[in-house]
PDB file of C-alpha atoms in Angstrom:
ATOM      1  CA  MET A1316      25.090  -2.313   0.528  1.00 67.00           C
ATOM      2  CA  GLY A1317      21.313  -2.724   0.988  1.00 93.00           C
ATOM      3  CA  ALA A1318      19.447  -4.638  -0.973  1.00 96.00           C
ATOM      4  CA  LEU A1319      18.108  -1.898  -2.224  1.00 98.00           C
ATOM      5  CA  SER A1320      21.053   1.076  -2.323  1.00 97.00           C
ATOM      6  CA  GLY A1321      20.994   3.594  -4.749  1.00 97.00           C
ATOM      7  CA  ARG A1322      17.034   3.387  -4.971  1.00 98.00           C
ATOM      8  CA  THR A1323      14.128   5.759  -4.311  1.00 98.00           C
ATOM      9  CA  ALA A1324      10.635   4.362  -3.029  1.00 99.00           C
ATOM     10  CA  LEU A1325       7.669   5.523  -2.676  1.00 99.00           C
ATOM     11  CA  VAL A1326       5.331   4.324  -0.113  1.00 99.00           C
ATOM     12  CA  THR A1327       1.503   5.684   0.617  1.00 98.00           C
ATOM     13  CA  GLY A1328       0.231   6.248   3.881  1.00 98.00           C
ATOM     14  CA  ALA A1329       3.791   5.182   5.359  1.00 98.00           C
ATOM     15  CA  SER A1330       2.605   7.081   8.328  1.00 97.00           C
ATOM     16  CA  ARG A1331       1.054   4.203  10.023  1.00 96.00           C
ATOM     17  CA  GLY A1332       0.886   0.526  10.273  1.00 96.00           C
ATOM     18  CA  ILE A1333       1.234  -1.690   7.061  1.00 97.00           C
ATOM     19  CA  GLY A1334       2.314   1.552   5.286  1.00 98.00           C
ATOM     20  CA  ARG A1335       5.182   2.181   7.991  1.00 98.00           C
ATOM     21  CA  GLY A1336       6.527  -0.907   8.611  1.00 98.00           C
ATOM     22  CA  ILE A1337       6.551  -1.350   4.794  1.00 98.00           C
ATOM     23  CA  ALA A1338       8.384   2.058   5.087  1.00 98.00           C
ATOM     24  CA  GLU A1339      10.688   1.227   7.020  1.00 98.00           C
ATOM     25  CA  ARG A1340      11.693  -2.252   6.006  1.00 98.00           C
ATOM     26  CA  LEU A1341      12.724  -0.642   2.322  1.00 98.00           C
ATOM     27  CA  GLY A1342      15.028   1.923   4.238  1.00 98.00           C
ATOM     28  CA  ARG A1343      16.826  -1.210   5.679  1.00 98.00           C
ATOM     29  CA  ASP A1344      17.201  -2.238   3.021  1.00 98.00           C
ATOM     30  CA  GLY A1345      19.053   1.136   1.719  1.00 98.00           C
ATOM     31  CA  ALA A1346      16.120   2.831  -0.431  1.00 98.00           C
ATOM     32  CA  ARG A1347      15.441   6.422  -0.024  1.00 98.00           C
ATOM     33  CA  VAL A1348      11.927   6.540   0.721  1.00 98.00           C
ATOM     34  CA  ALA A1349       9.388   8.720   0.626  1.00 98.00           C
ATOM     35  CA  VAL A1350       7.193   8.542   3.521  1.00 98.00           C
ATOM     36  CA  HIS A1351       3.901   9.871   2.299  1.00 98.00           C
ATOM     37  CA  TYR A1352       0.909  11.085   4.668  1.00 98.00           C
ATOM     38  CA  GLY A1353      -2.257  12.820   4.238  1.00 97.00           C
ATOM     39  CA  THR A1354      -2.821  14.597   7.890  1.00 95.00           C
ATOM     40  CA  ASN A1355      -0.820  13.047  10.478  1.00 96.00           C
ATOM     41  CA  GLU A1356       2.346  15.499  10.169  1.00 98.00           C
ATOM     42  CA  ALA A1357       4.166  14.516  13.573  1.00 98.00           C
ATOM     43  CA  ALA A1358       3.382  10.165  12.794  1.00 98.00           C
ATOM     44  CA  ALA A1359       5.567  11.260   9.163  1.00 98.00           C
ATOM     45  CA  LYS A1360       7.779  12.146  10.675  1.00 98.00           C
ATOM     46  CA  GLU A1361       8.481   9.940  13.596  1.00 98.00           C
ATOM     47  CA  THR A1362       8.330   7.561  10.822  1.00 98.00           C
ATOM     48  CA  VAL A1363      11.382   9.499   8.982  1.00 98.00           C
ATOM     49  CA  ALA A1364      13.156   9.756  12.212  1.00 98.00           C
ATOM     50  CA  ALA A1365      13.053   6.056  12.716  1.00 98.00           C
ATOM     51  CA  ILE A1366      14.348   5.186   9.349  1.00 98.00           C
ATOM     52  CA  GLU A1367      17.135   7.839   9.406  1.00 98.00           C
ATOM     53  CA  ALA A1368      18.216   6.277  12.836  1.00 98.00           C
ATOM     54  CA  ALA A1369      18.631   3.438  11.363  1.00 97.00           C
ATOM     55  CA  GLY A1370      20.993   4.617   8.923  1.00 97.00           C
ATOM     56  CA  GLY A1371      18.231   4.884   6.173  1.00 98.00           C
ATOM     57  CA  ALA A1372      17.476   8.455   4.205  1.00 98.00           C
ATOM     58  CA  ALA A1373      13.622   9.152   4.152  1.00 98.00           C
ATOM     59  CA  PHE A1374      11.877  12.221   3.370  1.00 98.00           C
ATOM     60  CA  PRO A1375       7.487  13.142   4.039  1.00 98.00           C
ATOM     61  CA  LEU A1376       5.293  13.812   1.984  1.00 98.00           C
ATOM     62  CA  GLY A1377       2.329  15.372   2.674  1.00 98.00           C
ATOM     63  CA  VAL A1378      -0.793  15.484   0.712  1.00 98.00           C
ATOM     64  CA  GLU A1379      -4.237  13.741   1.889  1.00 98.00           C
ATOM     65  CA  LEU A1380      -5.545  11.407  -1.766  1.00 98.00           C
ATOM     66  CA  GLY A1381      -9.072  11.647  -2.445  1.00 97.00           C
ATOM     67  CA  ARG A1382      -8.983  14.899  -3.408  1.00 96.00           C
ATOM     68  CA  PRO A1383      -9.452  16.532  -7.189  1.00 96.00           C
ATOM     69  CA  GLY A1384      -5.654  16.700  -8.585  1.00 97.00           C
ATOM     70  CA  ASP A1385      -3.990  14.539  -5.465  1.00 98.00           C
ATOM     71  CA  ALA A1386      -1.858  12.606  -7.563  1.00 98.00           C
ATOM     72  CA  GLU A1387      -0.386  15.510  -8.935  1.00 98.00           C
ATOM     73  CA  ALA A1388       0.032  17.559  -5.883  1.00 98.00           C
ATOM     74  CA  LEU A1389       1.604  14.206  -4.713  1.00 98.00           C
ATOM     75  CA  TRP A1390       4.611  13.801  -7.240  1.00 98.00           C
ATOM     76  CA  ALA A1391       4.760  18.004  -7.429  1.00 98.00           C
ATOM     77  CA  GLU A1392       6.099  17.761  -3.484  1.00 98.00           C
ATOM     78  CA  PHE A1393       8.094  14.701  -4.631  1.00 98.00           C
ATOM     79  CA  ASP A1394      10.210  16.242  -7.228  1.00 98.00           C
ATOM     80  CA  ARG A1395      11.074  18.671  -4.585  1.00 98.00           C
ATOM     81  CA  HIS A1396      13.222  15.746  -2.825  1.00 98.00           C
ATOM     82  CA  ALA A1397      14.302  13.197  -5.380  1.00 98.00           C
ATOM     83  CA  ASP A1398      14.413  13.515  -9.355  1.00 96.00           C
ATOM     84  CA  GLY A1399      12.829   9.893 -10.393  1.00 98.00           C
ATOM     85  CA  VAL A1400      11.505   7.037  -8.273  1.00 98.00           C
ATOM     86  CA  ASP A1401      11.763   3.048  -8.213  1.00 99.00           C
ATOM     87  CA  ILE A1402       9.470   1.234  -6.307  1.00 99.00           C
ATOM     88  CA  ILE A1403       5.754   2.519  -6.119  1.00 99.00           C
ATOM     89  CA  VAL A1404       3.779   1.317  -3.179  1.00 99.00           C
ATOM     90  CA  ASN A1405      -0.018   1.948  -3.484  1.00 98.00           C
ATOM     91  CA  ASN A1406      -0.525   1.668   0.664  1.00 98.00           C
ATOM     92  CA  ALA A1407      -2.953   4.628   1.806  1.00 98.00           C
ATOM     93  CA  GLY A1408      -6.044   3.887   1.594  1.00 96.00           C
ATOM     94  CA  ILE A1409      -9.895   3.767   4.344  1.00 95.00           C
ATOM     95  CA  GLY A1410      -9.577   0.291   5.798  1.00 90.00           C
ATOM     96  CA  THR A1411     -13.105  -0.004   6.330  1.00 90.00           C
ATOM     97  CA  ALA A1412     -16.207   0.959   5.355  1.00 93.00           C
ATOM     98  CA  PRO A1413     -19.725   1.408   6.252  1.00 95.00           C
ATOM     99  CA  ALA A1414     -22.470  -2.248   5.460  1.00 96.00           C
ATOM    100  CA  LEU A1415     -24.725  -2.436   2.820  1.00 97.00           C
ATOM    101  CA  GLU A1416     -27.838  -1.093   3.954  1.00 97.00           C
ATOM    102  CA  GLU A1417     -26.266   1.439   6.130  1.00 97.00           C
ATOM    103  CA  ILE A1418     -23.179   3.344   3.329  1.00 97.00           C
ATOM    104  CA  ASP A1419     -24.671   6.539   1.446  1.00 97.00           C
ATOM    105  CA  GLU A1420     -23.490   7.665  -1.781  1.00 98.00           C
ATOM    106  CA  ALA A1421     -20.417  10.118  -0.363  1.00 97.00           C
ATOM    107  CA  GLU A1422     -18.953   7.471   1.926  1.00 97.00           C
ATOM    108  CA  PHE A1423     -19.165   4.914  -0.639  1.00 98.00           C
ATOM    109  CA  ASP A1424     -17.724   7.578  -3.501  1.00 98.00           C
ATOM    110  CA  ARG A1425     -15.087   8.439  -1.148  1.00 98.00           C
ATOM    111  CA  VAL A1426     -13.764   4.692  -0.466  1.00 98.00           C
ATOM    112  CA  PHE A1427     -13.448   4.543  -3.905  1.00 98.00           C
ATOM    113  CA  ALA A1428     -11.666   8.087  -4.746  1.00 98.00           C
ATOM    114  CA  VAL A1429      -9.005   6.882  -2.116  1.00 98.00           C
ATOM    115  CA  ASN A1430      -8.885   3.214  -2.713  1.00 98.00           C
ATOM    116  CA  VAL A1431      -9.010   2.554  -6.344  1.00 98.00           C
ATOM    117  CA  LYS A1432      -8.927   6.557  -7.730  1.00 98.00           C
ATOM    118  CA  ALA A1433      -6.283   7.714  -6.223  1.00 98.00           C
ATOM    119  CA  PRO A1434      -3.431   4.569  -7.176  1.00 98.00           C
ATOM    120  CA  HIS A1435      -4.522   4.816  -9.940  1.00 98.00           C
ATOM    121  CA  PHE A1436      -3.635   8.076 -11.309  1.00 98.00           C
ATOM    122  CA  ILE A1437      -0.458   8.254  -8.785  1.00 98.00           C
ATOM    123  CA  VAL A1438       0.870   5.346 -11.218  1.00 98.00           C
ATOM    124  CA  GLN A1439      -0.291   7.230 -14.210  1.00 98.00           C
ATOM    125  CA  HIS A1440       1.421  10.673 -13.314  1.00 98.00           C
ATOM    126  CA  GLY A1441       4.667   8.926 -12.063  1.00 98.00           C
ATOM    127  CA  LEU A1442       4.942   7.169 -15.259  1.00 98.00           C
ATOM    128  CA  THR A1443       7.553   9.422 -16.186  1.00 98.00           C
ATOM    129  CA  ARG A1444       9.106   9.193 -13.286  1.00 98.00           C
ATOM    130  CA  LEU A1445       8.867   5.956 -12.481  1.00 98.00           C
ATOM    131  CA  ARG A1446      12.618   4.316 -14.448  1.00 98.00           C
ATOM    132  CA  ASP A1447      12.809   0.907 -15.902  1.00 98.00           C
ATOM    133  CA  GLY A1448      12.884  -2.257 -14.124  1.00 98.00           C
ATOM    134  CA  GLY A1449      11.071  -0.363 -11.391  1.00 98.00           C
ATOM    135  CA  ARG A1450       8.125  -1.680  -8.793  1.00 99.00           C
ATOM    136  CA  VAL A1451       4.932  -0.901  -8.316  1.00 99.00           C
ATOM    137  CA  VAL A1452       3.157  -3.139  -5.596  1.00 99.00           C
ATOM    138  CA  ASN A1453      -0.270  -2.444  -4.907  1.00 98.00           C
ATOM    139  CA  ILE A1454      -1.670  -3.749  -1.029  1.00 98.00           C
ATOM    140  CA  SER A1455      -4.580  -5.582  -1.454  1.00 98.00           C
ATOM    141  CA  SER A1456      -6.977  -7.062   0.942  1.00 97.00           C
ATOM    142  CA  GLY A1457      -7.925 -11.218   1.631  1.00 95.00           C
ATOM    143  CA  LEU A1458     -11.672  -9.494   1.464  1.00 94.00           C
ATOM    144  CA  ALA A1459     -10.777  -9.337  -2.122  1.00 96.00           C
ATOM    145  CA  ARG A1460     -10.854 -13.149  -2.609  1.00 94.00           C
ATOM    146  CA  THR A1461     -12.974 -14.432   0.266  1.00 93.00           C
ATOM    147  CA  ALA A1462     -17.155 -12.966   1.542  1.00 91.00           C
ATOM    148  CA  VAL A1463     -16.054 -14.304   5.355  1.00 86.00           C
ATOM    149  CA  MET A1464     -16.823  -9.797   6.379  1.00 89.00           C
ATOM    150  CA  PRO A1465     -19.297  -8.951   3.484  1.00 94.00           C
ATOM    151  CA  ASP A1466     -20.542  -6.434   6.000  1.00 93.00           C
ATOM    152  CA  LYS A1467     -17.475  -4.703   4.592  1.00 93.00           C
ATOM    153  CA  MET A1468     -18.988  -5.228   0.704  1.00 97.00           C
ATOM    154  CA  ALA A1469     -17.606  -1.837  -0.499  1.00 98.00           C
ATOM    155  CA  TYR A1470     -13.974  -2.033   0.952  1.00 97.00           C
ATOM    156  CA  ALA A1471     -13.613  -5.435  -0.327  1.00 97.00           C
ATOM    157  CA  MET A1472     -14.563  -4.221  -4.178  1.00 98.00           C
ATOM    158  CA  THR A1473     -11.958  -1.356  -3.620  1.00 98.00           C
ATOM    159  CA  LYS A1474      -9.269  -4.615  -3.841  1.00 98.00           C
ATOM    160  CA  GLY A1475     -10.895  -5.953  -6.059  1.00 98.00           C
ATOM    161  CA  ALA A1476     -10.501  -2.889  -8.175  1.00 98.00           C
ATOM    162  CA  LEU A1477      -7.239  -3.016  -7.572  1.00 98.00           C
ATOM    163  CA  ASP A1478      -6.609  -6.269  -7.964  1.00 98.00           C
ATOM    164  CA  VAL A1479      -7.584  -5.984 -11.550  1.00 98.00           C
ATOM    165  CA  PHE A1480      -5.564  -2.796 -11.901  1.00 98.00           C
ATOM    166  CA  THR A1481      -2.251  -4.919 -10.513  1.00 98.00           C
ATOM    167  CA  ARG A1482      -3.156  -7.038 -13.299  1.00 98.00           C
ATOM    168  CA  ASP A1483      -3.479  -5.137 -16.357  1.00 98.00           C
ATOM    169  CA  LEU A1484      -0.447  -2.347 -15.528  1.00 98.00           C
ATOM    170  CA  SER A1485       1.630  -5.730 -15.379  1.00 98.00           C
ATOM    171  CA  LYS A1486       1.417  -6.064 -19.105  1.00 98.00           C
ATOM    172  CA  VAL A1487       1.354  -2.138 -20.045  1.00 98.00           C
ATOM    173  CA  LEU A1488       4.416  -1.767 -17.771  1.00 98.00           C
ATOM    174  CA  GLY A1489       6.184  -5.673 -18.498  1.00 98.00           C
ATOM    175  CA  PRO A1490       8.287  -4.213 -22.107  1.00 98.00           C
ATOM    176  CA  ARG A1491      10.123  -1.738 -19.301  1.00 98.00           C
ATOM    177  CA  GLY A1492      10.803  -4.341 -16.733  1.00 98.00           C
ATOM    178  CA  ILE A1493       8.758  -3.226 -15.026  1.00 98.00           C
ATOM    179  CA  THR A1494       6.840  -5.924 -12.471  1.00 99.00           C
ATOM    180  CA  VAL A1495       3.333  -5.213 -10.673  1.00 99.00           C
ATOM    181  CA  ASN A1496       1.927  -7.276  -8.594  1.00 99.00           C
ATOM    182  CA  SER A1497      -1.017  -7.090  -5.423  1.00 98.00           C
ATOM    183  CA  VAL A1498       0.054  -7.597  -1.567  1.00 98.00           C
ATOM    184  CA  ALA A1499      -2.850  -9.253   0.153  1.00 98.00           C
ATOM    185  CA  PRO A1500      -3.110  -8.618   4.315  1.00 96.00           C
ATOM    186  CA  GLY A1501      -5.021 -10.009   6.534  1.00 93.00           C
ATOM    187  CA  ILE A1502      -5.365  -8.724  10.334  1.00 90.00           C
ATOM    188  CA  ILE A1503      -3.067  -7.011  10.711  1.00 92.00           C
ATOM    189  CA  ALA A1504      -2.261  -5.613  14.334  1.00 89.00           C
ATOM    190  CA  THR A1505      -2.646  -1.554  13.663  1.00 84.00           C
ATOM    191  CA  ASP A1506      -3.846   0.738  14.897  1.00 80.00           C
ATOM    192  CA  ASN A1507      -7.028   0.378  12.681  1.00 78.00           C
ATOM    193  CA  THR A1508      -8.124  -3.335  13.875  1.00 76.00           C
ATOM    194  CA  ALA A1509      -7.369  -1.806  17.694  1.00 72.00           C
ATOM    195  CA  GLY A1510     -11.444  -2.376  18.371  1.00 75.00           C
ATOM    196  CA  LEU A1511     -11.198  -5.727  16.321  1.00 74.00           C
ATOM    197  CA  LEU A1512      -8.374  -6.910  19.127  1.00 77.00           C
ATOM    198  CA  GLY A1513      -8.442  -4.844  21.701  1.00 81.00           C
ATOM    199  CA  THR A1514     -10.455  -7.872  23.658  1.00 87.00           C
ATOM    200  CA  GLU A1515      -8.636 -11.084  24.064  1.00 87.00           C
ATOM    201  CA  GLU A1516     -11.831 -12.364  22.906  1.00 87.00           C
ATOM    202  CA  GLY A1517     -11.741 -10.755  19.619  1.00 84.00           C
ATOM    203  CA  ARG A1518      -7.679 -11.399  19.319  1.00 90.00           C
ATOM    204  CA  ALA A1519      -8.467 -14.875  19.841  1.00 91.00           C
ATOM    205  CA  GLN A1520     -11.633 -15.169  17.533  1.00 88.00           C
ATOM    206  CA  ALA A1521      -8.765 -13.473  14.575  1.00 84.00           C
ATOM    207  CA  ALA A1522      -5.734 -15.477  15.472  1.00 92.00           C
ATOM    208  CA  ALA A1523      -7.988 -18.349  14.996  1.00 91.00           C
ATOM    209  CA  ILE A1524      -8.157 -17.262  11.078  1.00 89.00           C
ATOM    210  CA  SER A1525      -5.349 -17.735  10.194  1.00 94.00           C
ATOM    211  CA  ALA A1526      -3.471 -20.876   9.334  1.00 94.00           C
ATOM    212  CA  LEU A1527      -0.851 -20.171  11.881  1.00 96.00           C
ATOM    213  CA  GLY A1528      -2.610 -19.337  14.407  1.00 94.00           C
ATOM    214  CA  ARG A1529      -1.401 -15.289  15.196  1.00 94.00           C
ATOM    215  CA  VAL A1530      -2.443 -12.457  14.422  1.00 93.00           C
ATOM    216  CA  GLY A1531      -0.174 -10.695  11.703  1.00 93.00           C
ATOM    217  CA  ALA A1532       2.481  -8.174  12.321  1.00 94.00           C
ATOM    218  CA  PRO A1533       3.535  -5.438   9.708  1.00 97.00           C
ATOM    219  CA  ALA A1534       6.501  -7.001   9.540  1.00 97.00           C
ATOM    220  CA  ASP A1535       4.704  -9.403   8.577  1.00 98.00           C
ATOM    221  CA  VAL A1536       3.563  -7.620   5.449  1.00 98.00           C
ATOM    222  CA  ALA A1537       6.908  -5.593   5.200  1.00 98.00           C
ATOM    223  CA  ASP A1538       8.880  -8.223   4.660  1.00 98.00           C
ATOM    224  CA  VAL A1539       7.100  -9.654   1.461  1.00 98.00           C
ATOM    225  CA  VAL A1540       7.247  -6.443  -0.212  1.00 98.00           C
ATOM    226  CA  ALA A1541      10.295  -5.994   0.369  1.00 98.00           C
ATOM    227  CA  PHE A1542      10.801  -8.984  -1.628  1.00 98.00           C
ATOM    228  CA  LEU A1543       8.525  -8.444  -4.409  1.00 98.00           C
ATOM    229  CA  ALA A1544      10.012  -4.561  -4.271  1.00 98.00           C
ATOM    230  CA  SER A1545      14.300  -6.438  -5.033  1.00 98.00           C
ATOM    231  CA  ASP A1546      15.661  -8.366  -7.285  1.00 98.00           C
ATOM    232  CA  GLY A1547      14.637 -11.492  -6.124  1.00 98.00           C
ATOM    233  CA  GLY A1548      11.244 -10.034  -6.647  1.00 98.00           C
ATOM    234  CA  ARG A1549      12.087  -9.756 -10.776  1.00 98.00           C
ATOM    235  CA  TRP A1550      10.294 -12.888 -12.401  1.00 98.00           C
ATOM    236  CA  ILE A1551       7.094 -12.273 -10.193  1.00 98.00           C
ATOM    237  CA  THR A1552       4.199  -9.671 -11.688  1.00 98.00           C
ATOM    238  CA  GLY A1553       0.683  -9.589 -12.171  1.00 98.00           C
ATOM    239  CA  SER A1554       0.209 -11.760  -9.135  1.00 98.00           C
ATOM    240  CA  TRP A1555      -1.900 -11.893  -6.290  1.00 98.00           C
ATOM    241  CA  VAL A1556       0.259 -12.716  -2.850  1.00 98.00           C
ATOM    242  CA  ASP A1557      -1.500 -13.670   0.046  1.00 98.00           C
ATOM    243  CA  ALA A1558      -0.372 -12.375   3.703  1.00 97.00           C
ATOM    244  CA  THR A1559      -3.431 -13.202   4.966  1.00 96.00           C
ATOM    245  CA  GLY A1560      -1.051 -16.254   7.334  1.00 96.00           C
ATOM    246  CA  GLY A1561      -3.194 -18.486   5.434  1.00 95.00           C
ATOM    247  CA  SER A1562      -6.556 -17.235   6.567  1.00 94.00           C
ATOM    248  CA  LEU A1563      -8.231 -17.930   3.348  1.00 92.00           C
ATOM    249  CA  THR A1564      -6.931 -21.967   3.479  1.00 82.00           C
TER     250      THR A1564
END
């Protein structure tokens, strides 16, 4: 029996990168995983297949976030497969944003719609489905606590807002025994960081930021999320968990 056997998890943005790593880990721990994707259905089905090949259970869930009614549409699709949820991982997000001098209002609104508004309303509309004793994990960023990349200001702002959401939501849901935490990755090797890590020089520079001297992998973040989702994480709530590999030290 896995640590999460009998539980149902929703992981947004789970078709690739960190989200896929989280979905696969929760699946290995016994959770039935709703693998959310925005547009890449094939990638989401690959994640589902990987979970099932490892002996787990999962189903794809396709809804593009950042549009009016996205949260209602997501839960309507979820309800076709499950009658409740124990773990919500708000991972989906736009992973970058143009610099202050370049970003326009439409781009600014879009990154906030996906990174902040969507998680807020996914939780709001999920409250009647989220079981007592459940877990909410929001994927933040080390950039919420450091100005090392000021050219990504708008993106960093969204993660700061998400952290405030985490803090206050923990007080709202605490009486139901539901924990709420932020997990903040540093530089993780995914297709989203391929441009940065595509050269030996770029990868070496990224590795040097970490106190551990390497670039992170999706599993490094997924293992932290899995702990918070387990019974072992029951006494941690309202916290910002540094999963940057010591990049902020």
